[in-house]
Amino acid sequence: MVIAGPCSVENEGQILETARAVKEAGASVFRGGAFKPRTSPYSFQGMGEEGLKLLQSARETTGLPIITEVLNPRDLDLVVRYADILQVGARNIQNFSLLKEVGQTKKPVLLKRGMATTIKEFLMSAEYILSEGNNDVILCERGIRTFETATRNTLDLSCIPVIKRMSHLPILIDPSHAVGTWHYVASMARAAVAAGADGLMIEVHPNPEEALCDGGQSLKPNRFEHLLKTIAPIAAAVGKKMPQAGN
Amino acid sequence: MVIAGPCSVENEGQILETARAVKEAGASVFRGGAFKPRTSPYSFQGMGEEGLKLLQSARETTGLPIITEVLNPRDLDLVVRYADILQVGARNIQNFSLLKEVGQTKKPVLLKRGMATTIKEFLMSAEYILSEGNNDVILCERGIRTFETATRNTLDLSCIPVIKRMSHLPILIDPSHAVGTWHYVASMARAAVAAGADGLMIEVHPNPEEALCDGGQSLKPNRFEHLLKTIAPIAAAVGKKMPQAGN
Amino acid sequence: MVIAGPCSVENEGQILETARAVKEAGASVFRGGAFKPRTSPYSFQGMGEEGLKLLQSARETTGLPIITEVLNPRDLDLVVRYADILQVGARNIQNFSLLKEVGQTKKPVLLKRGMATTIKEFLMSAEYILSEGNNDVILCERGIRTFETATRNTLDLSCIPVIKRMSHLPILIDPSHAVGTWHYVASMARAAVAAGADGLMIEVHPNPEEALCDGGQSLKPNRFEHLLKTIAPIAAAVGKKMPQAGN
Amino acid sequence: MVIAGPCSVENEGQILETARAVKEAGASVFRGGAFKPRTSPYSFQGMGEEGLKLLQSARETTGLPIITEVLNPRDLDLVVRYADILQVGARNIQNFSLLKEVGQTKKPVLLKRGMATTIKEFLMSAEYILSEGNNDVILCERGIRTFETATRNTLDLSCIPVIKRMSHLPILIDPSHAVGTWHYVASMARAAVAAGADGLMIEVHPNPEEALCDGGQSLKPNRFEHLLKTIAPIAAAVGKKMPQAGN
């Protein structure tokens, strides 16, 4: 599973252009945030339902399923109407109310590990979803907080074999948020696949320098396409299949 | 401000006995959790509204104002009816939906720093509450996650002078959750006051060995009373007044 | 025990002026680095033996015993000739060769905890000194490395009660290196004493803005003097005596 | 470059058997510790010169160059006589005296990143060696200390692209020490190669359950051989050549 797309939904042109490009390059799911969890209340908070509608257009245009984040239990019904996969973000890893409520939906849930969440706690948070009857949980590592400042967070790829040994749940890697700058994304994406990850989540934006959030860590579509080509032989070497580009 | 009480509301006897004891010892606010954020969905999750009613009895019996945690925006109206101060816990430090909604109430909000929250992020989360019009925010440090395992978390007392320099908001210290064992609570409580903290939050339980959660870090009432006596001269030395015992 | 003085020995005027000032304010030991462990090989590395001679002058002038750091086993004989107390710095906490060799001297050794050293490892490093026959080991906490960036390191004051419970060795606190800026030093020094520390190590420099290293975290002598006065009642409250100023 | 061998030299049989096995499997350098930096002074400290002699036999038997750790500047001349590559361990990353002295030798130096060393500090420590005139420095990441306890340390593979961007020095990965249990070594070794590492350092022991140190993280020779086979196509995919097995 290769999930790609921008950090946030900004406008129709950006969304449709990116969706087409990542589909062309080989992505299997399209991502985009309509509700954004921002450290500051004065930062751009996302387009809300308007953004969800643009994601729907992207799905209609490309056929790619849509993943988007839900922040507030009160928005859950709304997000469920538009999303194919619900994302619970790193900041909500122990928002147990939200976990229980997404566990009561019938949508797959991608659950991101928190910045200071141990692997055991990560699996326990997944258990909050599973215990409500929703078995379709996808784990996603996106970097943990350490003393190192050369990268935004430290991507803990060793969680892959640990989780494979402790759980049956699939584990995806989001290198973009972990490293915080596009220069290091390709290297870490290849490493993730070699380590046995079940998929990737990559930020792609047609004009990173103009992105409303996280532009610096976004790949341009052509770099993303190139990245997937370099990953294919690594995936093959560890017995995984890649989605076919352009299908 | 000295907040004291058990981790969770368990039954009427426990609540009333503890409330009377901490009042007698000099506490100014009574705490107790009715909705508990637990790592595992299979752990005790709190008594819910039944617990809130017991807290109300404690207030009626002792006159102490009540602080209790709210986890879910959907429970907010309920909790507001019973609590004098709302607590937002460490796990919800970036649950921005919840922060906004408590910001729309007229109750004081005690906001606990997350285990991996920087001081800047902590103040930004407070800003989510302030920006909704609620100016009565009390910060509370309860330990950050580090590599050290001799204590449950590492109590970051240096946040006190940092916050005093960056913000006008009061800062309380919760040594109980930080150190994770009662042996170290008194030492850290005294240090917090000497460092300039505006108050303390201390776990007190009449029978720690039978507590449904966090018994190991709870002080018995007599140790709590002794602690407050040893704190008084330190508070005086740094120009703070302690609440009067038994009033 | 209150150890005070500049990060590094720079020249005779600076050393004698500071030594007199900290003596006057009530310090019981004078510190100054002649061999400096610097992250970069291109930073000032200390004055070497010339610096040791200036420390000797300071002792002759003030009567204060001298503590200074030894970095290299090959310099040990030299440092032993001048120092009353040997310091092993945080970066050498697991330099076991050096620990063994200072353990073979008859001088007291102040051992600083490393930035990522657990308390158990800290005590094991002390054991390297003790096991060579030198029982005069003084532990010193100077901050651990965490994700927080508002302070240089995070001062782990909870190590005080932990060490008091696990070991008979005295534990000092160095707030200056931990917080990294003088604004927070006094608050943390008071907290350390309240927590039960056996002493303090404080950086003092007559002209911090011109210091060759760590100026930003140094107190001016008058602030240091004021700090000790504010500490006295806290020390009294926890049953400790302060050294008498000016004796 | 694939470095393999046991944590410590234990006896002739163990050393020669392992050296032959790793040579057969495709390793290009043989490792083994004669001087061991152990947290406790009461743990096995290594065989000293006797161990160095056994490493020499291993070189004579297999033709593989030898890497071994030097702890004490006073042992440097001795170690230089036996080793082809000098190792400076994680605990000595800021033992600047030792760094300067290995910088004055003509042997290549493998420098391990400390458990709490930032990448900038890591490169600065390398600079201590380079600035003495020794340009043959090989960096090695072996895990950093974080809050996660499922692995011994957290392997920071993102240091590979960061170092590639900031420095010309080669960077090797030691997954064995980082993960702390053999189950996760192969996955992380493959990830390291995919991320662009210039080599690997892997612990191999013929009887891990009887090893005097770090047995739990050692691969048996047949697992090591299998690992190298699975790495070959990944190395090819990222444009690296593997050493030829059995040559």
mmCIF file of C-alpha atoms in Angstrom, chain C:
data_model
loop_
_atom_site.group_PDB
_atom_site.id
_atom_site.type_symbol
_atom_site.label_atom_id
_atom_site.label_comp_id
_atom_site.label_asym_id
_atom_site.label_seq_id
_atom_site.Cartn_x
_atom_site.Cartn_y
_atom_site.Cartn_z
ATOM 1 C CA MET C 1 29.151 22.001 50.148
ATOM 2 C CA VAL C 2 28.904 24.926 47.747
ATOM 3 C CA ILE C 3 31.331 24.775 44.845
ATOM 4 C CA ALA C 4 31.575 27.917 42.765
ATOM 5 C CA GLY C 5 33.767 29.463 40.140
ATOM 6 C CA PRO C 6 34.129 29.943 36.399
ATOM 7 C CA CYS C 7 33.825 27.301 33.713
ATOM 8 C CA SER C 8 37.438 27.766 32.689
ATOM 9 C CA VAL C 9 40.567 29.402 34.037
ATOM 10 C CA GLU C 10 41.273 32.345 31.759
ATOM 11 C CA ASN C 11 43.808 34.599 33.457
ATOM 12 C CA GLU C 12 45.089 35.593 36.884
ATOM 13 C CA GLY C 13 42.828 38.611 37.345
ATOM 14 C CA GLN C 14 39.667 36.658 36.533
ATOM 15 C CA ILE C 15 40.602 33.764 38.813
ATOM 16 C CA LEU C 16 41.651 35.749 41.862
ATOM 17 C CA GLU C 17 38.724 38.157 41.600
ATOM 18 C CA THR C 18 36.221 35.328 41.295
ATOM 19 C CA ALA C 19 37.807 33.250 44.028
ATOM 20 C CA ARG C 20 37.679 36.136 46.480
ATOM 21 C CA ALA C 21 34.100 36.952 45.541
ATOM 22 C CA VAL C 22 32.761 33.414 45.913
ATOM 23 C CA LYS C 23 34.632 33.008 49.211
ATOM 24 C CA GLU C 24 33.064 36.203 50.450
ATOM 25 C CA ALA C 25 29.617 35.027 49.363
ATOM 26 C CA GLY C 26 29.949 31.763 51.208
ATOM 27 C CA ALA C 27 31.315 29.164 48.775
ATOM 28 C CA SER C 28 33.277 26.344 50.365
ATOM 29 C CA VAL C 29 35.190 25.088 47.294
ATOM 30 C CA PHE C 30 36.551 26.937 44.257
ATOM 31 C CA ARG C 31 36.179 25.460 40.792
ATOM 32 C CA GLY C 32 37.866 26.260 37.489
ATOM 33 C CA GLY C 33 38.728 24.213 34.420
ATOM 34 C CA ALA C 34 42.300 23.987 33.147
ATOM 35 C CA PHE C 35 41.613 21.107 30.754
ATOM 36 C CA LYS C 36 38.315 21.649 28.941
ATOM 37 C CA PRO C 37 36.357 18.955 27.096
ATOM 38 C CA ARG C 38 34.961 20.841 24.121
ATOM 39 C CA THR C 39 32.674 19.435 21.441
ATOM 40 C CA SER C 40 34.845 20.930 18.719
ATOM 41 C CA PRO C 41 38.626 20.517 18.524
ATOM 42 C CA TYR C 42 38.799 24.099 17.326
ATOM 43 C CA SER C 43 37.271 25.584 20.506
ATOM 44 C CA PHE C 44 39.380 26.832 23.426
ATOM 45 C CA GLN C 45 40.768 23.719 25.138
ATOM 46 C CA GLY C 46 41.855 25.265 28.423
ATOM 47 C CA MET C 47 45.154 26.664 29.745
ATOM 48 C CA GLY C 48 46.575 23.349 30.945
ATOM 49 C CA GLU C 49 49.267 23.476 33.645
ATOM 50 C CA GLU C 50 49.337 27.256 33.501
ATOM 51 C CA GLY C 51 45.699 27.183 34.569
ATOM 52 C CA LEU C 52 46.446 24.762 37.389
ATOM 53 C CA LYS C 53 49.029 27.218 38.738
ATOM 54 C CA LEU C 54 46.481 29.999 38.767
ATOM 55 C CA LEU C 55 44.099 27.762 40.710
ATOM 56 C CA GLN C 56 46.905 27.183 43.213
ATOM 57 C CA SER C 57 47.230 30.947 43.623
ATOM 58 C CA ALA C 58 43.508 31.172 44.235
ATOM 59 C CA ARG C 59 43.791 28.596 46.993
ATOM 60 C CA GLU C 60 46.704 30.424 48.561
ATOM 61 C CA THR C 61 44.805 33.698 48.401
ATOM 62 C CA THR C 62 41.470 32.477 49.727
ATOM 63 C CA GLY C 63 42.122 29.259 51.575
ATOM 64 C CA LEU C 64 39.405 27.577 49.511
ATOM 65 C CA PRO C 65 40.130 24.040 48.335
ATOM 66 C CA ILE C 66 40.309 23.621 44.564
ATOM 67 C CA ILE C 67 38.359 21.317 42.273
ATOM 68 C CA THR C 68 39.344 20.888 38.629
ATOM 69 C CA GLU C 69 38.661 18.397 35.872
ATOM 70 C CA VAL C 70 40.998 15.701 34.631
ATOM 71 C CA LEU C 71 40.410 14.457 31.086
ATOM 72 C CA ASN C 72 43.351 12.257 30.252
ATOM 73 C CA PRO C 73 44.904 9.524 32.391
ATOM 74 C CA ARG C 74 48.269 10.844 31.177
ATOM 75 C CA ASP C 75 47.561 14.188 32.906
ATOM 76 C CA LEU C 76 46.476 12.639 36.169
ATOM 77 C CA ASP C 77 49.759 12.984 38.052
ATOM 78 C CA LEU C 78 49.932 16.613 37.080
ATOM 79 C CA VAL C 79 46.375 17.418 38.131
ATOM 80 C CA VAL C 80 46.748 15.516 41.396
ATOM 81 C CA ARG C 81 49.643 17.798 42.353
ATOM 82 C CA TYR C 82 47.413 20.881 42.174
ATOM 83 C CA ALA C 83 43.839 19.805 42.900
ATOM 84 C CA ASP C 84 42.180 19.103 46.239
ATOM 85 C CA ILE C 85 39.251 17.400 44.521
ATOM 86 C CA LEU C 86 39.399 15.734 41.107
ATOM 87 C CA GLN C 87 36.453 16.185 38.757
ATOM 88 C CA VAL C 88 35.495 13.599 36.162
ATOM 89 C CA GLY C 89 33.165 15.241 33.679
ATOM 90 C CA ALA C 90 29.905 14.092 32.146
ATOM 91 C CA ARG C 91 31.546 13.092 28.878
ATOM 92 C CA ASN C 92 33.859 10.706 30.722
ATOM 93 C CA ILE C 93 31.205 9.003 32.810
ATOM 94 C CA GLN C 94 31.972 5.707 31.083
ATOM 95 C CA ASN C 95 35.655 6.350 30.422
ATOM 96 C CA PHE C 96 36.424 3.377 32.584
ATOM 97 C CA SER C 97 40.202 3.701 32.258
ATOM 98 C CA LEU C 98 40.074 7.178 33.710
ATOM 99 C CA LEU C 99 37.681 6.089 36.457
ATOM 100 C CA LYS C 100 40.001 3.299 37.520
ATOM 101 C CA GLU C 101 42.994 5.600 37.591
ATOM 102 C CA VAL C 102 41.338 8.294 39.700
ATOM 103 C CA GLY C 103 40.238 5.439 41.933
ATOM 104 C CA GLN C 104 43.902 4.734 42.585
ATOM 105 C CA THR C 105 44.601 8.254 43.854
ATOM 106 C CA LYS C 106 43.895 9.428 47.376
ATOM 107 C CA LYS C 107 41.984 12.523 46.306
ATOM 108 C CA PRO C 108 38.215 12.920 46.565
ATOM 109 C CA VAL C 109 36.547 12.538 43.162
ATOM 110 C CA LEU C 110 33.500 14.467 42.009
ATOM 111 C CA LEU C 111 31.834 12.356 39.316
ATOM 112 C CA LYS C 112 29.372 14.032 36.997
ATOM 113 C CA ARG C 113 26.473 12.074 35.570
ATOM 114 C CA GLY C 114 26.545 11.822 31.790
ATOM 115 C CA MET C 115 23.852 13.321 29.632
ATOM 116 C CA ALA C 116 22.325 9.940 28.897
ATOM 117 C CA THR C 117 23.413 7.980 31.929
ATOM 118 C CA THR C 118 20.788 6.175 33.947
ATOM 119 C CA ILE C 119 21.067 6.390 37.705
ATOM 120 C CA LYS C 120 22.043 2.727 37.838
ATOM 121 C CA GLU C 121 24.839 3.273 35.355
ATOM 122 C CA PHE C 122 25.890 6.378 37.295
ATOM 123 C CA LEU C 123 26.290 4.329 40.461
ATOM 124 C CA MET C 124 28.118 1.613 38.520
ATOM 125 C CA SER C 125 30.578 4.185 37.216
ATOM 126 C CA ALA C 126 31.133 5.346 40.791
ATOM 127 C CA GLU C 127 31.777 1.701 41.608
ATOM 128 C CA TYR C 128 34.731 1.734 39.194
ATOM 129 C CA ILE C 129 36.349 4.338 41.447
ATOM 130 C CA LEU C 130 35.317 2.707 44.716
ATOM 131 C CA SER C 131 36.499 -0.713 43.618
ATOM 132 C CA GLU C 132 40.034 0.631 43.221
ATOM 133 C CA GLY C 133 40.084 1.640 46.871
ATOM 134 C CA ASN C 134 39.083 5.287 46.748
ATOM 135 C CA ASN C 135 35.960 5.694 48.886
ATOM 136 C CA ASP C 136 35.689 9.432 48.592
ATOM 137 C CA VAL C 137 33.299 9.789 45.672
ATOM 138 C CA ILE C 138 30.877 12.700 45.319
ATOM 139 C CA LEU C 139 28.116 12.353 42.730
ATOM 140 C CA CYS C 140 26.933 15.344 40.726
ATOM 141 C CA GLU C 141 23.825 15.647 38.527
ATOM 142 C CA ARG C 142 24.133 18.243 35.748
ATOM 143 C CA GLY C 143 21.140 17.619 33.505
ATOM 144 C CA ILE C 144 20.135 14.854 31.150
ATOM 145 C CA ARG C 145 19.436 15.052 27.464
ATOM 146 C CA THR C 146 15.773 15.088 26.532
ATOM 147 C CA PHE C 147 13.590 16.441 23.736
ATOM 148 C CA GLU C 148 13.045 19.770 25.542
ATOM 149 C CA THR C 149 14.957 22.688 24.052
ATOM 150 C CA ALA C 150 13.931 25.576 26.324
ATOM 151 C CA THR C 151 16.760 24.504 28.623
ATOM 152 C CA ARG C 152 20.101 23.082 27.489
ATOM 153 C CA ASN C 153 19.439 19.834 29.329
ATOM 154 C CA THR C 154 16.731 18.719 31.734
ATOM 155 C CA LEU C 155 17.827 18.834 35.366
ATOM 156 C CA ASP C 156 16.741 15.545 36.920
ATOM 157 C CA LEU C 157 16.230 16.516 40.548
ATOM 158 C CA SER C 158 14.371 13.291 41.225
ATOM 159 C CA CYS C 159 17.766 11.605 41.107
ATOM 160 C CA ILE C 160 18.320 13.028 44.603
ATOM 161 C CA PRO C 161 15.775 10.907 46.483
ATOM 162 C CA VAL C 162 16.494 7.944 44.199
ATOM 163 C CA ILE C 163 20.217 8.060 44.972
ATOM 164 C CA LYS C 164 19.550 8.643 48.664
ATOM 165 C CA ARG C 165 17.575 5.424 48.637
ATOM 166 C CA MET C 166 20.055 3.361 46.596
ATOM 167 C CA SER C 167 23.440 4.584 47.791
ATOM 168 C CA HIS C 168 25.293 6.210 50.655
ATOM 169 C CA LEU C 169 27.234 8.566 48.374
ATOM 170 C CA PRO C 170 26.654 12.330 48.578
ATOM 171 C CA ILE C 171 24.870 13.926 45.620
ATOM 172 C CA LEU C 172 25.486 17.482 44.439
ATOM 173 C CA ILE C 173 23.533 19.421 41.846
ATOM 174 C CA ASP C 174 24.990 21.606 39.113
ATOM 175 C CA PRO C 175 22.063 23.689 37.866
ATOM 176 C CA SER C 176 24.209 25.944 35.687
ATOM 177 C CA HIS C 177 25.119 23.369 33.045
ATOM 178 C CA ALA C 178 21.646 21.849 33.136
ATOM 179 C CA VAL C 179 19.600 24.926 32.377
ATOM 180 C CA GLY C 180 22.204 26.653 30.232
ATOM 181 C CA THR C 181 21.171 30.206 31.037
ATOM 182 C CA TRP C 182 21.655 32.129 34.267
ATOM 183 C CA HIS C 183 17.980 33.142 34.488
ATOM 184 C CA TYR C 184 16.966 29.717 35.720
ATOM 185 C CA VAL C 185 19.928 28.888 37.965
ATOM 186 C CA ALA C 186 18.678 30.361 41.232
ATOM 187 C CA SER C 187 15.292 28.689 41.027
ATOM 188 C CA MET C 188 16.867 25.303 40.370
ATOM 189 C CA ALA C 189 19.517 25.748 43.071
ATOM 190 C CA ARG C 190 16.815 26.389 45.649
ATOM 191 C CA ALA C 191 14.858 23.386 44.407
ATOM 192 C CA ALA C 192 17.931 21.178 44.674
ATOM 193 C CA VAL C 193 18.477 22.094 48.299
ATOM 194 C CA ALA C 194 14.806 21.573 49.107
ATOM 195 C CA ALA C 195 14.957 18.157 47.443
ATOM 196 C CA GLY C 196 17.758 17.121 49.779
ATOM 197 C CA ALA C 197 20.918 17.669 47.735
ATOM 198 C CA ASP C 198 24.188 17.559 49.677
ATOM 199 C CA GLY C 199 25.575 20.544 47.875
ATOM 200 C CA LEU C 200 25.655 22.733 44.801
ATOM 201 C CA MET C 201 28.049 23.520 42.006
ATOM 202 C CA ILE C 202 27.409 26.944 40.520
ATOM 203 C CA GLU C 203 29.161 28.761 37.724
ATOM 204 C CA VAL C 204 30.214 32.267 38.719
ATOM 205 C CA HIS C 205 32.088 34.690 36.497
ATOM 206 C CA PRO C 206 32.819 38.373 37.084
ATOM 207 C CA ASN C 207 32.165 39.263 33.430
ATOM 208 C CA PRO C 208 29.950 36.564 31.962
ATOM 209 C CA GLU C 209 29.631 38.322 28.627
ATOM 210 C CA GLU C 210 33.391 38.007 28.110
ATOM 211 C CA ALA C 211 33.785 34.437 29.366
ATOM 212 C CA LEU C 212 35.688 32.067 27.079
ATOM 213 C CA CYS C 213 33.105 29.379 27.701
ATOM 214 C CA ASP C 214 29.585 29.065 29.105
ATOM 215 C CA GLY C 215 29.257 32.754 29.946
ATOM 216 C CA GLY C 216 25.519 32.733 29.415
ATOM 217 C CA GLN C 217 24.925 30.374 32.292
ATOM 218 C CA SER C 218 27.265 32.072 34.785
ATOM 219 C CA LEU C 219 26.028 34.165 37.678
ATOM 220 C CA LYS C 220 27.730 37.420 38.529
ATOM 221 C CA PRO C 221 29.200 37.370 42.045
ATOM 222 C CA ASN C 222 26.496 39.594 43.524
ATOM 223 C CA ARG C 223 23.725 37.373 42.186
ATOM 224 C CA PHE C 224 25.539 34.355 43.575
ATOM 225 C CA GLU C 225 25.796 35.997 46.967
ATOM 226 C CA HIS C 226 22.103 36.826 46.908
ATOM 227 C CA LEU C 227 21.288 33.252 45.887
ATOM 228 C CA LEU C 228 23.102 31.794 48.874
ATOM 229 C CA LYS C 229 21.182 34.081 51.187
ATOM 230 C CA THR C 230 17.870 32.891 49.782
ATOM 231 C CA ILE C 231 18.980 29.297 50.109
ATOM 232 C CA ALA C 232 19.841 29.476 53.799
ATOM 233 C CA PRO C 233 16.250 29.256 55.124
ATOM 234 C CA ILE C 234 15.461 26.417 52.708
ATOM 235 C CA ALA C 235 18.533 24.518 53.858
ATOM 236 C CA ALA C 236 17.433 25.080 57.428
ATOM 237 C CA ALA C 237 13.931 23.819 56.608
ATOM 238 C CA VAL C 238 15.322 20.504 55.364
ATOM 239 C CA GLY C 239 17.816 20.162 58.193
ATOM 240 C CA LYS C 240 20.998 21.147 56.358
ATOM 241 C CA LYS C 241 23.575 23.715 57.331
ATOM 242 C CA MET C 242 24.969 26.190 54.867
ATOM 243 C CA PRO C 243 28.608 27.221 54.854
ATOM 244 C CA GLN C 244 29.022 30.591 56.571
ATOM 245 C CA ALA C 245 29.563 33.494 54.223
ATOM 246 C CA GLY C 246 32.954 35.137 54.426
ATOM 247 C CA ASN C 247 34.585 32.464 56.575
#
